[in-house]
Amino acid sequence: MATSKFEKKEQLYEGKAKVLFATDDPDYVVQYFKDDATAFDGEKKGTINNKGVVNNTVSAVIFKYLEGEGIKTHFVEQISERESITKHLEIIPVEVIVRNITAGSICRRLGIKEGIVLKQPILEYCYKDDDLGDPFICESIIYAFEYATPEEMKYIGDTALKINDLLSKFFGERGITLVDYKLEFGRFKGEVLLADEITPDGCRLWEKGTNEKLDKDRFRQDLGGIEEAYEKVLNKVME
Ligand code: 5GP
């Protein structure tokens, strides 16, 4: 791993799965990936051994791949097992959920079964607020409360669908079906960049052939074998 030119400074923020640290350059931060796991809006808590190491590397590989395919992201470099440098964004408080196959909350909301392959991807938006449980919102709410502008949402929607094609191909070639996932975006020097992480914490990933769950649903649903599932994703992503 290359030595970084950035020096790690004080802690800025601690989230459920990551800690952000300042660097000597205000435009850049260190993302530190923890082993802590939460589900159901923080009601269920635990740790997944080595998750931080796996997620940091999985996310670095995926962000580098997306950058190479022309997607603008916050990612700069991985500097250690659990740390990466990213640009210091102003996060847009809208979580973007992309679905290719039904699972999770859409099944509960619409009373449908898991595993229906969608004729076209679904894009959903949630307001990023843990205390409120990241509630489902629509575009007119986003504009009324100025969470993002129509121009930003047009870019975010188009980019999310491009990312969906790229990630579905990336995982598909590695024997994994990309079921659904969450994306976040942020502002940096007048541009909107892909932010946060892309890991088995925020994606549903099913092994092709067996449909074995290789993601945080193993923790949410107490299925066991979570460390092994995350390792499997890491190994496949590194192929
Ligand atoms: P659902 O709406 O079915 O609960 O989640 C859809 C997808 O988005 C799943 O892959 C889930 O992991 C991801 N997702 C939704 N909200 C969050 C969140 O607050 N944090 C993380 N890490 N992933 C989320």
mmCIF file of C-alpha atoms and ligand atoms in Angstrom:
data_model
loop_
_atom_site.group_PDB
_atom_site.id
_atom_site.type_symbol
_atom_site.label_atom_id
_atom_site.label_comp_id
_atom_site.label_asym_id
_atom_site.label_seq_id
_atom_site.Cartn_x
_atom_site.Cartn_y
_atom_site.Cartn_z
ATOM 1 C CA MET A 1 0.000 0.000 0.000
ATOM 2 C CA ALA A 2 1.463 3.401 -1.009
ATOM 3 C CA THR A 3 2.452 5.777 1.805
ATOM 4 C CA SER A 4 -0.046 8.609 1.933
ATOM 5 C CA LYS A 5 0.903 12.257 1.715
ATOM 6 C CA PHE A 6 -1.986 13.029 4.096
ATOM 7 C CA GLU A 7 -1.525 13.196 7.843
ATOM 8 C CA LYS A 8 -4.373 11.858 10.012
ATOM 9 C CA LYS A 9 -5.694 14.445 12.512
ATOM 10 C CA GLU A 10 -8.639 14.717 14.921
ATOM 11 C CA GLN A 11 -11.873 12.711 14.780
ATOM 12 C CA LEU A 12 -14.672 14.604 13.025
ATOM 13 C CA TYR A 13 -17.587 12.198 13.248
ATOM 14 C CA GLU A 14 -18.418 8.645 14.316
ATOM 15 C CA GLY A 15 -21.104 6.794 12.383
ATOM 16 C CA LYS A 16 -22.506 3.284 12.776
ATOM 17 C CA ALA A 17 -19.892 1.610 10.607
ATOM 18 C CA LYS A 18 -17.205 4.224 10.046
ATOM 19 C CA VAL A 19 -15.281 6.991 11.785
ATOM 20 C CA LEU A 20 -14.185 10.112 9.898
ATOM 21 C CA PHE A 21 -10.932 11.858 10.743
ATOM 22 C CA ALA A 22 -9.628 15.187 9.483
ATOM 23 C CA THR A 23 -6.312 15.367 7.650
ATOM 24 C CA ASP A 24 -3.823 18.215 7.354
ATOM 25 C CA ASP A 25 -5.744 19.231 4.201
ATOM 26 C CA PRO A 26 -9.363 20.374 4.873
ATOM 27 C CA ASP A 27 -10.457 19.008 1.480
ATOM 28 C CA TYR A 28 -9.591 15.421 2.441
ATOM 29 C CA VAL A 29 -10.630 13.063 5.255
ATOM 30 C CA VAL A 30 -9.747 9.593 6.491
ATOM 31 C CA GLN A 31 -12.570 7.029 6.496
ATOM 32 C CA TYR A 32 -11.914 4.353 9.157
ATOM 33 C CA PHE A 33 -14.025 1.185 8.761
ATOM 34 C CA LYS A 34 -15.200 -0.435 12.028
ATOM 35 C CA ASP A 35 -16.359 -3.996 12.734
ATOM 36 C CA ASP A 36 -19.576 -2.680 14.355
ATOM 37 C CA ALA A 37 -22.804 -3.758 12.709
ATOM 38 C CA THR A 38 -26.316 -2.429 13.221
ATOM 39 C CA ALA A 39 -29.680 -3.268 11.709
ATOM 40 C CA PHE A 40 -33.298 -2.132 12.007
ATOM 41 C CA ASP A 41 -32.365 1.531 12.585
ATOM 42 C CA GLY A 42 -29.801 0.670 15.236
ATOM 43 C CA GLU A 43 -32.141 -1.574 17.294
ATOM 44 C CA LYS A 44 -29.956 -4.608 16.617
ATOM 45 C CA LYS A 45 -26.263 -4.169 17.371
ATOM 46 C CA GLY A 46 -23.278 -6.488 17.061
ATOM 47 C CA THR A 47 -19.865 -6.874 15.553
ATOM 48 C CA ILE A 48 -18.783 -8.771 12.487
ATOM 49 C CA ASN A 49 -15.179 -9.923 12.848
ATOM 50 C CA ASN A 50 -12.852 -8.295 10.323
ATOM 51 C CA LYS A 51 -15.757 -6.502 8.579
ATOM 52 C CA GLY A 52 -13.893 -3.179 8.576
ATOM 53 C CA VAL A 53 -10.927 -4.698 6.767
ATOM 54 C CA VAL A 54 -13.104 -6.470 4.212
ATOM 55 C CA ASN A 55 -15.360 -3.458 3.590
ATOM 56 C CA ASN A 56 -12.493 -0.987 3.217
ATOM 57 C CA THR A 57 -10.895 -3.159 0.541
ATOM 58 C CA VAL A 58 -14.130 -4.122 -1.230
ATOM 59 C CA SER A 59 -15.190 -0.478 -1.381
ATOM 60 C CA ALA A 60 -11.739 0.650 -2.617
ATOM 61 C CA VAL A 61 -11.762 -1.916 -5.438
ATOM 62 C CA ILE A 62 -15.300 -0.947 -6.483
ATOM 63 C CA PHE A 63 -14.728 2.817 -6.316
ATOM 64 C CA LYS A 64 -11.533 2.449 -8.400
ATOM 65 C CA TYR A 65 -13.468 0.381 -10.937
ATOM 66 C CA LEU A 66 -16.268 2.975 -11.125
ATOM 67 C CA GLU A 67 -13.743 5.840 -11.466
ATOM 68 C CA GLY A 68 -12.118 3.912 -14.322
ATOM 69 C CA GLU A 69 -15.530 3.711 -15.996
ATOM 70 C CA GLY A 70 -16.034 7.487 -15.766
ATOM 71 C CA ILE A 71 -18.078 7.812 -12.538
ATOM 72 C CA LYS A 72 -16.931 10.743 -10.391
ATOM 73 C CA THR A 73 -16.416 9.590 -6.784
ATOM 74 C CA HIS A 74 -14.967 10.825 -3.505
ATOM 75 C CA PHE A 75 -12.384 8.020 -3.366
ATOM 76 C CA VAL A 76 -8.688 8.957 -3.353
ATOM 77 C CA GLU A 77 -6.651 6.027 -1.995
ATOM 78 C CA GLN A 78 -6.623 3.149 0.472
ATOM 79 C CA ILE A 79 -3.916 3.859 3.066
ATOM 80 C CA SER A 80 -4.200 0.907 5.462
ATOM 81 C CA GLU A 81 -6.249 -2.217 6.147
ATOM 82 C CA ARG A 82 -9.094 -0.177 7.635
ATOM 83 C CA GLU A 83 -8.509 3.322 6.266
ATOM 84 C CA SER A 84 -8.988 5.196 3.020
ATOM 85 C CA ILE A 85 -8.600 8.828 2.042
ATOM 86 C CA THR A 86 -11.657 10.444 0.487
ATOM 87 C CA LYS A 87 -12.577 13.953 -0.537
ATOM 88 C CA HIS A 88 -14.363 15.902 2.208
ATOM 89 C CA LEU A 89 -17.880 16.284 0.846
ATOM 90 C CA GLU A 90 -21.015 18.048 1.931
ATOM 91 C CA ILE A 91 -23.277 15.010 2.028
ATOM 92 C CA ILE A 92 -26.633 15.331 0.244
ATOM 93 C CA PRO A 93 -29.159 13.976 2.784
ATOM 94 C CA VAL A 94 -30.860 11.694 0.268
ATOM 95 C CA GLU A 95 -30.134 7.957 0.232
ATOM 96 C CA VAL A 96 -30.611 6.443 -3.210
ATOM 97 C CA ILE A 97 -31.811 2.839 -3.246
ATOM 98 C CA VAL A 98 -31.487 0.893 -6.490
ATOM 99 C CA ARG A 99 -33.331 -2.413 -6.850
ATOM 100 C CA ASN A 100 -32.975 -5.112 -9.516
ATOM 101 C CA ILE A 101 -34.739 -7.939 -7.631
ATOM 102 C CA THR A 102 -37.335 -7.642 -4.876
ATOM 103 C CA ALA A 103 -36.072 -8.021 -1.296
ATOM 104 C CA GLY A 104 -36.263 -6.248 2.046
ATOM 105 C CA SER A 105 -38.483 -3.238 2.623
ATOM 106 C CA ILE A 106 -40.183 -3.226 -0.787
ATOM 107 C CA CYS A 107 -41.546 -6.725 -0.073
ATOM 108 C CA ARG A 108 -42.981 -5.569 3.255
ATOM 109 C CA ARG A 109 -44.397 -2.349 1.797
ATOM 110 C CA LEU A 110 -46.043 -3.905 -1.252
ATOM 111 C CA GLY A 111 -46.823 -7.369 0.166
ATOM 112 C CA ILE A 112 -44.779 -9.146 -2.501
ATOM 113 C CA LYS A 113 -42.371 -12.056 -2.282
ATOM 114 C CA GLU A 114 -38.584 -11.869 -2.327
ATOM 115 C CA GLY A 115 -36.753 -12.739 -5.534
ATOM 116 C CA ILE A 116 -38.941 -11.230 -8.273
ATOM 117 C CA VAL A 117 -36.631 -10.063 -11.089
ATOM 118 C CA LEU A 118 -37.745 -6.529 -12.008
ATOM 119 C CA LYS A 119 -38.469 -5.603 -15.648
ATOM 120 C CA GLN A 120 -36.523 -2.393 -15.030
ATOM 121 C CA PRO A 121 -34.517 -1.137 -12.047
ATOM 122 C CA ILE A 122 -36.389 0.760 -9.321
ATOM 123 C CA LEU A 123 -34.904 3.983 -7.923
ATOM 124 C CA GLU A 124 -36.120 5.027 -4.473
ATOM 125 C CA TYR A 125 -35.156 7.946 -2.277
ATOM 126 C CA CYS A 126 -34.962 8.078 1.527
ATOM 127 C CA TYR A 127 -34.240 11.031 3.788
ATOM 128 C CA LYS A 128 -30.913 10.351 5.531
ATOM 129 C CA ASP A 129 -31.831 10.610 9.206
ATOM 130 C CA ASP A 130 -31.158 7.669 11.539
ATOM 131 C CA ASP A 131 -33.445 9.001 14.283
ATOM 132 C CA LEU A 132 -36.361 8.995 11.831
ATOM 133 C CA GLY A 133 -35.363 5.608 10.371
ATOM 134 C CA ASP A 134 -34.367 7.047 6.957
ATOM 135 C CA PRO A 135 -37.985 7.604 5.795
ATOM 136 C CA PHE A 136 -39.064 7.057 2.184
ATOM 137 C CA ILE A 137 -39.430 10.399 0.332
ATOM 138 C CA CYS A 138 -40.350 11.544 -3.171
ATOM 139 C CA GLU A 139 -38.739 14.150 -5.417
ATOM 140 C CA SER A 140 -41.213 16.928 -4.528
ATOM 141 C CA ILE A 141 -40.245 16.559 -0.857
ATOM 142 C CA ILE A 142 -36.573 16.788 -1.860
ATOM 143 C CA TYR A 143 -37.225 20.071 -3.727
ATOM 144 C CA ALA A 144 -39.641 21.578 -1.171
ATOM 145 C CA PHE A 145 -37.078 21.173 1.619
ATOM 146 C CA GLU A 146 -34.113 21.875 -0.668
ATOM 147 C CA TYR A 147 -32.288 18.652 0.161
ATOM 148 C CA ALA A 148 -31.039 18.767 -3.451
ATOM 149 C CA THR A 149 -31.841 20.712 -6.624
ATOM 150 C CA PRO A 150 -33.678 19.258 -9.648
ATOM 151 C CA GLU A 151 -30.369 19.462 -11.597
ATOM 152 C CA GLU A 152 -28.571 17.516 -8.876
ATOM 153 C CA MET A 153 -31.346 14.889 -8.750
ATOM 154 C CA LYS A 154 -31.296 14.490 -12.547
ATOM 155 C CA TYR A 155 -27.542 13.861 -12.347
ATOM 156 C CA ILE A 156 -27.941 11.543 -9.336
ATOM 157 C CA GLY A 157 -30.730 9.505 -10.989
ATOM 158 C CA ASP A 158 -28.847 9.147 -14.300
ATOM 159 C CA THR A 159 -25.595 8.302 -12.501
ATOM 160 C CA ALA A 160 -27.289 5.740 -10.228
ATOM 161 C CA LEU A 161 -28.616 3.905 -13.305
ATOM 162 C CA LYS A 162 -25.171 4.007 -14.974
ATOM 163 C CA ILE A 163 -23.636 2.674 -11.758
ATOM 164 C CA ASN A 164 -26.284 -0.053 -11.739
ATOM 165 C CA ASP A 165 -25.246 -1.275 -15.199
ATOM 166 C CA LEU A 166 -21.562 -1.178 -14.241
ATOM 167 C CA LEU A 167 -21.983 -2.888 -10.858
ATOM 168 C CA SER A 168 -24.388 -5.541 -12.170
ATOM 169 C CA LYS A 169 -21.758 -6.428 -14.801
ATOM 170 C CA PHE A 170 -18.885 -6.284 -12.276
ATOM 171 C CA PHE A 171 -20.580 -8.578 -9.759
ATOM 172 C CA GLY A 172 -22.158 -10.752 -12.481
ATOM 173 C CA GLU A 173 -18.715 -11.551 -13.913
ATOM 174 C CA ARG A 174 -17.670 -12.644 -10.417
ATOM 175 C CA GLY A 175 -20.601 -15.020 -9.860
ATOM 176 C CA ILE A 176 -22.689 -12.615 -7.752
ATOM 177 C CA THR A 177 -26.171 -11.237 -8.448
ATOM 178 C CA LEU A 178 -26.581 -7.584 -7.420
ATOM 179 C CA VAL A 179 -30.073 -7.556 -5.885
ATOM 180 C CA ASP A 180 -30.247 -4.012 -4.457
ATOM 181 C CA TYR A 181 -28.081 -1.413 -2.752
ATOM 182 C CA LYS A 182 -27.864 2.068 -1.291
ATOM 183 C CA LEU A 183 -25.844 4.954 -2.745
ATOM 184 C CA GLU A 184 -25.012 8.349 -1.280
ATOM 185 C CA PHE A 185 -23.802 11.453 -3.058
ATOM 186 C CA GLY A 186 -22.185 14.684 -1.899
ATOM 187 C CA ARG A 187 -21.036 18.080 -3.123
ATOM 188 C CA PHE A 188 -17.374 18.959 -3.588
ATOM 189 C CA LYS A 189 -16.165 22.176 -5.243
ATOM 190 C CA GLY A 190 -19.316 22.567 -7.356
ATOM 191 C CA GLU A 191 -19.521 18.912 -8.428
ATOM 192 C CA VAL A 192 -21.703 16.035 -7.247
ATOM 193 C CA LEU A 193 -19.609 12.944 -6.401
ATOM 194 C CA LEU A 194 -20.500 9.387 -5.392
ATOM 195 C CA ALA A 195 -19.821 9.103 -1.649
ATOM 196 C CA ASP A 196 -19.873 6.696 1.311
ATOM 197 C CA GLU A 197 -19.060 3.029 0.595
ATOM 198 C CA ILE A 198 -20.157 0.141 -1.590
ATOM 199 C CA THR A 199 -19.880 -3.022 0.506
ATOM 200 C CA PRO A 200 -21.954 -6.027 1.654
ATOM 201 C CA ASP A 201 -23.252 -3.747 4.463
ATOM 202 C CA GLY A 202 -25.251 -1.661 2.003
ATOM 203 C CA CYS A 203 -25.844 -4.085 -0.885
ATOM 204 C CA ARG A 204 -27.786 -7.322 -1.187
ATOM 205 C CA LEU A 205 -25.514 -9.788 -2.970
ATOM 206 C CA TRP A 206 -26.622 -13.344 -3.817
ATOM 207 C CA GLU A 207 -24.264 -16.055 -5.024
ATOM 208 C CA LYS A 208 -25.254 -17.089 -8.541
ATOM 209 C CA GLY A 209 -26.522 -20.670 -8.741
ATOM 210 C CA THR A 210 -27.151 -21.150 -5.012
ATOM 211 C CA ASN A 211 -28.780 -17.742 -4.229
ATOM 212 C CA GLU A 212 -26.843 -17.867 -0.939
ATOM 213 C CA LYS A 213 -26.949 -14.447 0.762
ATOM 214 C CA LEU A 214 -23.484 -12.872 0.961
ATOM 215 C CA ASP A 215 -24.431 -9.619 2.713
ATOM 216 C CA LYS A 216 -25.763 -8.007 5.884
ATOM 217 C CA ASP A 217 -29.070 -9.893 5.608
ATOM 218 C CA ARG A 218 -27.126 -12.779 7.249
ATOM 219 C CA PHE A 219 -26.758 -10.500 10.311
ATOM 220 C CA ARG A 220 -30.281 -9.018 10.070
ATOM 221 C CA GLN A 221 -31.863 -12.484 9.769
ATOM 222 C CA ASP A 222 -29.455 -14.378 12.096
ATOM 223 C CA LEU A 223 -28.451 -16.743 9.302
ATOM 224 C CA GLY A 224 -24.901 -17.332 10.633
ATOM 225 C CA GLY A 225 -21.762 -17.588 8.524
ATOM 226 C CA ILE A 226 -21.540 -13.816 8.142
ATOM 227 C CA GLU A 227 -17.727 -13.534 8.333
ATOM 228 C CA GLU A 228 -17.365 -16.281 5.728
ATOM 229 C CA ALA A 229 -19.917 -14.570 3.447
ATOM 230 C CA TYR A 230 -18.080 -11.219 3.602
ATOM 231 C CA GLU A 231 -14.733 -13.016 2.956
ATOM 232 C CA LYS A 232 -16.301 -14.707 -0.057
ATOM 233 C CA VAL A 233 -17.356 -11.318 -1.453
ATOM 234 C CA LEU A 234 -13.839 -9.963 -0.870
ATOM 235 C CA ASN A 235 -12.248 -12.926 -2.663
ATOM 236 C CA LYS A 236 -14.632 -12.654 -5.612
ATOM 237 C CA VAL A 237 -14.203 -8.873 -5.873
ATOM 238 C CA MET A 238 -10.395 -9.315 -5.946
ATOM 239 C CA GLU A 239 -10.623 -11.832 -8.869
HETATM 240 P P1 5GP B 1 -34.270 -1.937 2.146
HETATM 241 O O1 5GP B 1 -34.991 -0.701 1.707
HETATM 242 O O2 5GP B 1 -34.777 -3.165 1.457
HETATM 243 O O3 5GP B 1 -34.150 -2.077 3.629
HETATM 244 O O4 5GP B 1 -32.752 -1.736 1.651
HETATM 245 C C1 5GP B 1 -32.440 -1.728 0.277
HETATM 246 C C2 5GP B 1 -30.933 -1.802 0.113
HETATM 247 O O5 5GP B 1 -30.330 -0.618 0.585
HETATM 248 C C3 5GP B 1 -30.289 -2.950 0.910
HETATM 249 O O6 5GP B 1 -29.220 -3.461 0.137
HETATM 250 C C4 5GP B 1 -29.754 -2.275 2.165
HETATM 251 O O7 5GP B 1 -28.587 -2.911 2.624
HETATM 252 C C5 5GP B 1 -29.447 -0.870 1.656
HETATM 253 N N1 5GP B 1 -29.718 0.144 2.678
HETATM 254 C C6 5GP B 1 -30.860 0.839 2.882
HETATM 255 N N2 5GP B 1 -30.735 1.705 3.911
HETATM 256 C C7 5GP B 1 -29.484 1.558 4.375
HETATM 257 C C8 5GP B 1 -28.734 2.179 5.429
HETATM 258 O O8 5GP B 1 -29.201 3.070 6.156
HETATM 259 N N3 5GP B 1 -27.460 1.734 5.608
HETATM 260 C C9 5GP B 1 -26.903 0.757 4.819
HETATM 261 N N4 5GP B 1 -25.638 0.352 5.058
HETATM 262 N N5 5GP B 1 -27.565 0.174 3.807
HETATM 263 C C10 5GP B 1 -28.837 0.555 3.587
#
